[in-house]
Structures are given as C-alpha cells and as structure tokens.
CSV table of C-alpha atoms in Angstrom, one decimal:
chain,number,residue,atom,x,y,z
A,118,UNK,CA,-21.2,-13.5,41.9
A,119,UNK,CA,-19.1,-13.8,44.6
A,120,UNK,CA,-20.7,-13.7,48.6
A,121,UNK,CA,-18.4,-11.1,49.8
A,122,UNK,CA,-18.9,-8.9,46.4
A,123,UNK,CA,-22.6,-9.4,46.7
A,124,UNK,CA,-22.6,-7.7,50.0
A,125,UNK,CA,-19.9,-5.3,49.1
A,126,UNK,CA,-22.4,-4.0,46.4
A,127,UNK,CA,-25.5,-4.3,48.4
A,128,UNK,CA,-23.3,-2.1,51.4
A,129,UNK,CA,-22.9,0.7,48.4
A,130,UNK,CA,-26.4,1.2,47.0
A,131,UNK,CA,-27.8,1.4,50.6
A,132,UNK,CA,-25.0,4.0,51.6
A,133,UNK,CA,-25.9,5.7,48.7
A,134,UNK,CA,-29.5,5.8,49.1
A,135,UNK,CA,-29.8,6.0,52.7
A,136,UNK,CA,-27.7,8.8,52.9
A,137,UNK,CA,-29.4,10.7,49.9
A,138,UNK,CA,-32.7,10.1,51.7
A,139,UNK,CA,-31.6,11.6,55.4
A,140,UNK,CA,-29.7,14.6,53.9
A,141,UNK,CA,-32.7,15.9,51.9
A,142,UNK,CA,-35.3,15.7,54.5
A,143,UNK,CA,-34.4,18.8,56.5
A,144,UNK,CA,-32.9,20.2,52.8
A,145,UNK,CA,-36.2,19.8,51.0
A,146,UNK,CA,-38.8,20.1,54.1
A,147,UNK,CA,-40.2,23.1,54.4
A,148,UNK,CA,-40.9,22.7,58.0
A,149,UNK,CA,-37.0,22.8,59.0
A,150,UNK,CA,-36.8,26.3,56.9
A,151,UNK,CA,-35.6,28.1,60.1
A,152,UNK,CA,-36.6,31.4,58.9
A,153,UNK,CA,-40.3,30.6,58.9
A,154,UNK,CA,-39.9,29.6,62.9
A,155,UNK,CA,-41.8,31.1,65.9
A,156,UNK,CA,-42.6,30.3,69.4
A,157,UNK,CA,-42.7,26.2,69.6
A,158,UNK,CA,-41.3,25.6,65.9
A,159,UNK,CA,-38.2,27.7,66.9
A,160,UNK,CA,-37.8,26.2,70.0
A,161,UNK,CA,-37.9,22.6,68.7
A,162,UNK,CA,-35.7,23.5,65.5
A,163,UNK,CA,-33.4,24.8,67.9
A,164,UNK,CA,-33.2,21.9,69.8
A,165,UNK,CA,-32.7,19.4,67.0
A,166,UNK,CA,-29.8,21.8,65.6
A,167,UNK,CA,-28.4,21.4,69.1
A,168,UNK,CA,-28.5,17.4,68.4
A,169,UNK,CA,-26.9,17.9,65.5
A,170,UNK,CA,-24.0,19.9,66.8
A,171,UNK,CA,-23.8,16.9,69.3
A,172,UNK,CA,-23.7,13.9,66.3
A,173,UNK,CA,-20.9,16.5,64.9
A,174,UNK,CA,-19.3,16.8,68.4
A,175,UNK,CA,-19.0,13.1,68.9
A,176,UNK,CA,-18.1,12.5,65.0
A,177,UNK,CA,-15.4,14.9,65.3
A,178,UNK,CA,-14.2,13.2,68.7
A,179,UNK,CA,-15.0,9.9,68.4
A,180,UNK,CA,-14.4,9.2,63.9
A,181,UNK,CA,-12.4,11.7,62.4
A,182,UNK,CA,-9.7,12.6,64.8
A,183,UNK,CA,-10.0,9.0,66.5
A,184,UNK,CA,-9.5,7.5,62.8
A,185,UNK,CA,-6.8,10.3,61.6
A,186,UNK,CA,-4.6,9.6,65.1
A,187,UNK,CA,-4.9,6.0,64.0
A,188,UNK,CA,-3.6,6.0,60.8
A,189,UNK,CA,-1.1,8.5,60.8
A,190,UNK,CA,0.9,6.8,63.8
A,191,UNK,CA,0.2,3.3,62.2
A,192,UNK,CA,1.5,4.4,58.9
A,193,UNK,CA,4.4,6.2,60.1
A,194,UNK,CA,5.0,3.3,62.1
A,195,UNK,CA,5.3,1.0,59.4
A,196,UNK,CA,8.0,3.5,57.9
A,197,UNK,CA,10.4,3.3,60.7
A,198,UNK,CA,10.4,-0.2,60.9
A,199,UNK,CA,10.7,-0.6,57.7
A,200,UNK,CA,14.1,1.7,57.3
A,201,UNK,CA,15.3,0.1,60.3
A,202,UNK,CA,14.9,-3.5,58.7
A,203,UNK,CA,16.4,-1.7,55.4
A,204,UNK,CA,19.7,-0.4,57.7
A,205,UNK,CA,19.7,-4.2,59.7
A,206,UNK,CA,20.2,-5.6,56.2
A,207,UNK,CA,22.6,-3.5,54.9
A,208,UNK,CA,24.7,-3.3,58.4
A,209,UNK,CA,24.7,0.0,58.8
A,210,UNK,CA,22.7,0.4,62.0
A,211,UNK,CA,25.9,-0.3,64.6
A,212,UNK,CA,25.2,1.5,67.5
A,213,UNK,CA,22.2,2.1,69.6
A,214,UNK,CA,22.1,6.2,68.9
A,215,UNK,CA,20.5,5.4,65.8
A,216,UNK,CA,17.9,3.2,67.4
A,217,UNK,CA,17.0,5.9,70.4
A,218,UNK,CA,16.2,8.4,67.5
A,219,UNK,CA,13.6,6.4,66.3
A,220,UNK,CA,12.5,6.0,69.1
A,221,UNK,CA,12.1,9.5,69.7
A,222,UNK,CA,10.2,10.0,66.0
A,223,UNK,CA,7.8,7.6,67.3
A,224,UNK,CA,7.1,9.6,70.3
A,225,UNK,CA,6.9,12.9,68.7
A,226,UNK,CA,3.1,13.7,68.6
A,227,UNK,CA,3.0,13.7,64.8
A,228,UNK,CA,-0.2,12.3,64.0
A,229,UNK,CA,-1.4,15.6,66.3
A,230,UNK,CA,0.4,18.3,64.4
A,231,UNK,CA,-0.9,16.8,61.2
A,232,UNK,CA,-4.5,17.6,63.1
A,233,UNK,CA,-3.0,20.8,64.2
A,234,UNK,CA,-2.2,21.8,60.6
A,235,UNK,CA,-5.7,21.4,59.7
A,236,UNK,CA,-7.2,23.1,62.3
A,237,UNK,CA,-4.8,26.6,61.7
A,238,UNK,CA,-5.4,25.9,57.6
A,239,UNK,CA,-9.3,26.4,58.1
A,240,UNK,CA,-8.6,29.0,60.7
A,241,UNK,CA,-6.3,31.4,57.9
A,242,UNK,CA,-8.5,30.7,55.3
A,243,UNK,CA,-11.5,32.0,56.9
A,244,UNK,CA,-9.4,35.4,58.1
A,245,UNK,CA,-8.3,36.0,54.7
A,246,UNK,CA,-12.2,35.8,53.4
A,247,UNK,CA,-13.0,37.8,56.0
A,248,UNK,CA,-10.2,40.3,55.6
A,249,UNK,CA,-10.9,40.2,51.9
A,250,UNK,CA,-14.8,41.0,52.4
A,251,UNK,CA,-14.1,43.9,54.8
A,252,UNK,CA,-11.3,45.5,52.8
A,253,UNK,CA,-13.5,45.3,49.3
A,254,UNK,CA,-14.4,48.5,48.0
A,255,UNK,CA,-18.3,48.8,48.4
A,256,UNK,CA,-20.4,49.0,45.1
A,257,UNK,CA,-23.8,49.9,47.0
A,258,UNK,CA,-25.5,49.8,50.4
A,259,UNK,CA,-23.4,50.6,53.2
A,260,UNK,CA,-20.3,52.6,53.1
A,261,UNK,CA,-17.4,50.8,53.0
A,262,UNK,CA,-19.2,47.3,53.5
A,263,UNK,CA,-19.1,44.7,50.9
A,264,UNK,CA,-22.5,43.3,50.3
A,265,UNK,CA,-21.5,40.2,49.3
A,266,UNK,CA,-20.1,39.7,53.0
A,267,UNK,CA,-23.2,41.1,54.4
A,268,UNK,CA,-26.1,39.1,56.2
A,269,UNK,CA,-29.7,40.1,56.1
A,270,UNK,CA,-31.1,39.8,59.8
A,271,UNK,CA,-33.7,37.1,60.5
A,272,UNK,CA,-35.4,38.8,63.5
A,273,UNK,CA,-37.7,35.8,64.0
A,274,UNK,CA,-34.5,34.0,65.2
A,275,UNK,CA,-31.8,35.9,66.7
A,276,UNK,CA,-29.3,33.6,66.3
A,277,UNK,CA,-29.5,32.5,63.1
A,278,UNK,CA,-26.3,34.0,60.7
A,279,UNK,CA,-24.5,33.2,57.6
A,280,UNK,CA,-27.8,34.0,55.1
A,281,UNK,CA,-26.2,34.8,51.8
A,282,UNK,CA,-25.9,38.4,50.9
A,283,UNK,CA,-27.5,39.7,47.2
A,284,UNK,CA,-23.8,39.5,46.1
A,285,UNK,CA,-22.8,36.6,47.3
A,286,UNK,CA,-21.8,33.9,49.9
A,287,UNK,CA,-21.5,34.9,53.3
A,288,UNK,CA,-19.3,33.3,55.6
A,289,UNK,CA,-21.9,31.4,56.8
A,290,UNK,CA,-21.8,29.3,53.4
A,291,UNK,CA,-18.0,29.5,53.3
A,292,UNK,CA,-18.4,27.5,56.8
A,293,UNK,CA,-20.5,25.1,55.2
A,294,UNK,CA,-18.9,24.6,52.3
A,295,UNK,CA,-15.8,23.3,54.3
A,296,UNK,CA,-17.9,21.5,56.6
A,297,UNK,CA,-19.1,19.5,53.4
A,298,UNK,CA,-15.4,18.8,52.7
A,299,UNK,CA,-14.3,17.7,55.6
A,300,UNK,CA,-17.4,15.4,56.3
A,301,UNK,CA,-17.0,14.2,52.1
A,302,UNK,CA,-13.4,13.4,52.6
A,303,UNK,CA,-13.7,11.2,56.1
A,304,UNK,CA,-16.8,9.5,54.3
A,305,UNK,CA,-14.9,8.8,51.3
A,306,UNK,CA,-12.1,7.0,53.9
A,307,UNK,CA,-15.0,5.2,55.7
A,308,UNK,CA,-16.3,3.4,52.0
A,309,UNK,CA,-12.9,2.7,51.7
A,310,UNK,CA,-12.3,1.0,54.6
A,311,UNK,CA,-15.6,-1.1,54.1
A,312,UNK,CA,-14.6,-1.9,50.2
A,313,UNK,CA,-10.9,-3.6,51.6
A,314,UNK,CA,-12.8,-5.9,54.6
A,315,UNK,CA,-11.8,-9.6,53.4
A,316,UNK,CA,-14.8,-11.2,54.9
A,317,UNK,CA,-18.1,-10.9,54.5
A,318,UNK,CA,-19.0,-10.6,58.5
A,319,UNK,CA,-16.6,-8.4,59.0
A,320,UNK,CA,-17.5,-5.8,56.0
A,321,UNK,CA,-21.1,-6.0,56.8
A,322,UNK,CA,-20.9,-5.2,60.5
A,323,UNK,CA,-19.0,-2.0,59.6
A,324,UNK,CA,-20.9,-1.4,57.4
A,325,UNK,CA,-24.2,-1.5,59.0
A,326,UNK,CA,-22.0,0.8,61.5
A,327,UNK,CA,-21.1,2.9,59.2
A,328,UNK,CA,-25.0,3.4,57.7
A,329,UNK,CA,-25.8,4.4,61.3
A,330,UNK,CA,-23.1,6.7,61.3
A,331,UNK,CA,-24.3,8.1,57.8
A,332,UNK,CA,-27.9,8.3,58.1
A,333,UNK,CA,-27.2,10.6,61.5
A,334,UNK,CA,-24.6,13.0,59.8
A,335,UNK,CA,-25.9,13.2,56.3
A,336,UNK,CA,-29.2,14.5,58.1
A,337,UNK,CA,-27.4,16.7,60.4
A,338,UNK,CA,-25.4,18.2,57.3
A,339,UNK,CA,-28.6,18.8,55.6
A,340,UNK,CA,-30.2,21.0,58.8
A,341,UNK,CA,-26.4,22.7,59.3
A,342,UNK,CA,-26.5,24.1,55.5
A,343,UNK,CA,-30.4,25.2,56.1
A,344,UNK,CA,-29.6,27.1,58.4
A,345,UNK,CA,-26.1,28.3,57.1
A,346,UNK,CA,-28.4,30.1,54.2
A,347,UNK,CA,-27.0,27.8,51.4
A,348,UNK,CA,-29.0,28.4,48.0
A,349,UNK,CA,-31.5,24.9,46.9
A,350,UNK,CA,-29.5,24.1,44.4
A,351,UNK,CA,-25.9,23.9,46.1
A,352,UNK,CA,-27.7,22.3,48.7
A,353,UNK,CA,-28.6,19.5,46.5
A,354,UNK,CA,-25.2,19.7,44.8
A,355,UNK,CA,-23.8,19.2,48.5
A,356,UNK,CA,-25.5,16.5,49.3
A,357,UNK,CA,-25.6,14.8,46.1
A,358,UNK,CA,-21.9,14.7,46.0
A,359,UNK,CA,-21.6,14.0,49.9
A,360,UNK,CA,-23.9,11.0,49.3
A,361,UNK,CA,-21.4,9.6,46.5
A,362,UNK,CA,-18.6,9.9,48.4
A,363,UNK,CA,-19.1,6.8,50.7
A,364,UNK,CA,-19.7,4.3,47.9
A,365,UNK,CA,-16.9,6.1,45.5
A,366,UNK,CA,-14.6,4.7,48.5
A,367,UNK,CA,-16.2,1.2,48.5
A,368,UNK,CA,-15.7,0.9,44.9
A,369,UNK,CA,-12.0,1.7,45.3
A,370,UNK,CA,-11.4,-0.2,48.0
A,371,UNK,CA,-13.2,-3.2,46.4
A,372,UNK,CA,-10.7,-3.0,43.2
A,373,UNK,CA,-7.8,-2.8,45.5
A,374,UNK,CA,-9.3,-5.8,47.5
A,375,UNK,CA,-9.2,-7.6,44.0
A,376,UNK,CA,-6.0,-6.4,42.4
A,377,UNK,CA,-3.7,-7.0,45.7
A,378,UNK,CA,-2.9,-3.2,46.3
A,379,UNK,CA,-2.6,-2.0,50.0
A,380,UNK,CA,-5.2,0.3,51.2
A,381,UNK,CA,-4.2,3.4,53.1
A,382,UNK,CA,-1.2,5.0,52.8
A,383,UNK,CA,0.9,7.3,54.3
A,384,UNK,CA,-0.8,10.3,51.6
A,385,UNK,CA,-4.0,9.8,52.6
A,386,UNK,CA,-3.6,9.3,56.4
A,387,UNK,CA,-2.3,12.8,56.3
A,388,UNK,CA,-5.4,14.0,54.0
A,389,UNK,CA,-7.4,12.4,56.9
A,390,UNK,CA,-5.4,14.1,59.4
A,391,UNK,CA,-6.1,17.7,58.0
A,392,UNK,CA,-9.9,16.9,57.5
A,393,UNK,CA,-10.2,16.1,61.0
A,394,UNK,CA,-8.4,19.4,61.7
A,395,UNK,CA,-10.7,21.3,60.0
A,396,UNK,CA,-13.6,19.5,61.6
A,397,UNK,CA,-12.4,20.9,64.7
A,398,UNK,CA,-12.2,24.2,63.8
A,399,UNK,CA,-16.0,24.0,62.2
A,400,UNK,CA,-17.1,21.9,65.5
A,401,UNK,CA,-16.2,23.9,67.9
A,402,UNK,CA,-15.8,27.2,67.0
A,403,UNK,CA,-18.5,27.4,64.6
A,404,UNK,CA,-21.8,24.8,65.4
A,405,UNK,CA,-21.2,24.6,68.8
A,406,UNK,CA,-21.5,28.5,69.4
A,407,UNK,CA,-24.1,28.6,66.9
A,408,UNK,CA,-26.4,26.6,68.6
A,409,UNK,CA,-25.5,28.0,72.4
A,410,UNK,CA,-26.1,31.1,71.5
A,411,UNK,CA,-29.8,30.9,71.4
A,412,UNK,CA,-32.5,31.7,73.8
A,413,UNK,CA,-33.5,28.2,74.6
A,414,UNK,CA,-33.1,26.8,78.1
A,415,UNK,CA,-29.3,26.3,78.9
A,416,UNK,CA,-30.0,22.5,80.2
A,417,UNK,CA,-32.2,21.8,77.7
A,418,UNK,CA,-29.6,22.5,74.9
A,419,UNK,CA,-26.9,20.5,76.9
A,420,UNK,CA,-29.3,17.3,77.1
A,421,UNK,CA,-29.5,17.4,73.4
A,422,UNK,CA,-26.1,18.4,72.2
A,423,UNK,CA,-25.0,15.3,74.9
A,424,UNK,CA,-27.7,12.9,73.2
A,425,UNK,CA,-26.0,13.8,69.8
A,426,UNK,CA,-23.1,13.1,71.2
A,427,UNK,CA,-24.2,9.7,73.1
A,428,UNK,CA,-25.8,8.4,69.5
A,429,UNK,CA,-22.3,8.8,68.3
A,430,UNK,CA,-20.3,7.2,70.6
A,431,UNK,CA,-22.7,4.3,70.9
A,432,UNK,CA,-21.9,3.8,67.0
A,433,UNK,CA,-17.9,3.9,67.8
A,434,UNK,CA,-18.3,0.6,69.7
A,435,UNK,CA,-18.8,-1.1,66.2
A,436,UNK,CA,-17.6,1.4,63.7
C-alpha cells in the first residue's frame, strides 16, 4: 500500500471513530440530561452549552462561511477566465466593454448572496412550520393549539425549549434537525478536501486539524440535540450519520485523487454556500439566544461562549 493511501485510510477510521465517540458522550450520559439539572449541575451545564454555542459561533465564522466565500469566488473565478480565454481564441473579445463587465461580475458580492440565500431558505422554512403548527386544527388539549407544536415546560430550567410535544416534533427538533444538515454537509466538504491532498504532510496536518475541529463540534452537536429534546434514537441516527459524513468525503476525494477528476466544483461550492447560510440562521438566532437567555452570570456566559469561540479560531490557523 501506498504511504499517502495508508494515511488517507488511517485519517478516515480516526474521523470516524473520534467523532462517534465525542458526539455520544453528552447524547448517552445521563449527567448532561438537562432536565434532571438543579442548583450547581444547571449552572455548569449551562455554561458548557454556552461553549458550545461559542465552537458553533467560531465554526460558523471562521469554517463554513470562511470556506463557502472561498470557493464560490474561486470557482466562479475560474469561469470567467476561462470564457474570456474561450472569446481570446475565437476573436471575439475586440473591445474593452466586454472586459470591464467581467470585471464587474467578479466584484459583485456573489459568493455572499449564495450565503444570503441560505440564511432566508432556513428562515421561510421555519415560518411555514410555524404557521403550519399554529393554523392546524387542534385534536385535544388546548383550543386551537396543535399539540404536536406544543412544548411541555421544564420548570427546573427556565430556558430550556424545543422538548417534543406527545404529537410530535417541536421546533426545537426542527432546529436541530437542520443544524445536523448543515454541520453533515460542511463535514462531508472537509473529508473531501482531506481525500484530494497529494502529499502525505500535507493531508495529515489537515487532517489532524480537521479531527480537532470534529471532536469539538460533534460533542457540541450531541449537548445542542439534548437539550433541543430530540428522541434517543434520532439522536443516535444524527450522529451516526454525522459521524460518516467526514470519511464518506475522504473516500470520494481519495477516488478522485486516483482517477484524475477535479475536486470541487462550481455545484457544490454553492451547496457549501447555502449550508453556511443556514448555519447562520441556527448560530445566531437560535444557540446563541438560547444560551443567553439563562439566569447564569452575564460575564460568566461571555467567557465561555468567547473560549468556544477562541478553540475555534486557534484550529483555523491550520485547518
């Protein structure tokens, strides 16, 4: 076996197993059920959930929309100067109009309203569940209140919300749910990236980066569907599949390594693009209020959400 496959494989199984090992410990530990917390337990539950809305703060910043801005202007780079070799060629570029509009596609702020996109798609799609939950007819309980959009109250924590109703998911889970999307589809991209590296340095430093990187959010993703109410066994479904999604990526990337193909593409720089959108959405309107709105000292919960965010951009410098 070849030196660079042998690390491209051994790269895969650890993804695979360290990030199926960091996403079950808060999904299978009974100690981070934050329904069973008082006094101290509460208060340090709270404070790692505000670490984990930092790691998603500085994923969202510094990976998804960093990565998405990236690729979206490099590939639709390559495009333009690839029809304006084509028009060279064929002589039909003959005066400089044509020239200062590309030119002015380049500067338009696509790779942005790709992100844009994303962001409003999450955004609609949550106001129609919404809209669709309030206007169901009701079949018991409350007067014209659907229970399946309902949330029992956990009076032990106040700010705790998105508990599934006894007809079905809340919004709380529909808000995980796409969180697990988002984060599957950028992790899919990052295994990707690894499976294409040409030498053997450079695919192990990312991907010793990109372990970090996993081990952090896959553990983070875990707490965030705890405490979004998600039923044991979609949690394990979540984070089975979450865990796969990394090394699915390396695989590909390693067959288009061997067959020649190029990586990337202009397709799924704009898949990336509307991931990191939605990550937005999730990040900030979503976690971040989430965790702020607890009782917890107001420093305190900036000093973690900051050293979520600080373990995150430390890992940019090499991912």
């Amino acid at each position: 076996m070849e030196p660079l496959l042998a690390v491209k494989i051994g790269c895969l199984v650890a993804l695979l197993f360290i990030t199926l090992v960091c996403g079950l410990i808060p999904a299978q530990v009974k100690w981070f059920q934050i329904k069973a917390a008082k006094g101290r337990h509460r208060r340090i539950l709270s404070f790692i959930g505000c670490f984990a809305a930092g790691v998603f703060l500085g994923a969202c910043l510094m990976h998804t929309a960093a990565d998405a801005l990236t690729d979206i202007q490099g590939e639709l780079g390559k495009r333009l100067q690839q029809a304006a070799a084509g028009q060279n060629l064929t002589g039909t570029q003959n005066d400089s109009s044509r020239a200062s509009a590309c030119g002015a596609e380049l500067d338009y702020p696509f790779a942005e309203l790709v992100i844009s996109l994303g962001f409003f798609l999450v955004f609609l799609t949550e106001s129609l569940v919404l809209h669709c939950c309030h206007a169901a007819p009701p079949s018991h309980g409350a007067p014209g209140k659907d229970p399946a959009c309902s949330a029992p109250s956990v009076p032990s924590v106040p700010h705790s919300h998105g508990v599934p109703g006894p007809g079905g998911p809340s919004p709380g889970s529909f808000r995980a749910l796409v969180l697990f999307i988002t984060l599957s589809l950028h992790s899919l991209f990052e295994g990707l990236a690894v499976g294409v590296q040409q030498g053997e340095a450079g695919a192990l430093q990312l991907c010793l980066a990109v372990l970090a990187h996993k081990g952090v959010i896959a553990f983070s993703l875990g707490l965030q569907l705890v405490q979004s109410g998600t039923r044991p066994r979609w949690r394990l479904l979540y984070l089975g599949i979450f865990a796969l999604m990394s090394p699915s990526g390396m695989a590909v990337g390693i067959g288009l390594s061997f067959s020649g193909g190029a990586a990337g593409g202009l397709a799924m720089a704009l898949v990336e693009g509307v991931a990191a959108g939605t990550f937005l959405y999730i990040t900030f309107l979503e976690i971040l209020p989430h965790e702020l709105s607890s009782r917890e000292p107001p420093l305190a919960k900036f000093s973690f959400i900051a050293l979520g965010f600080t373990v995150m951009a430390t890992i940019a410098v090499w991912a």
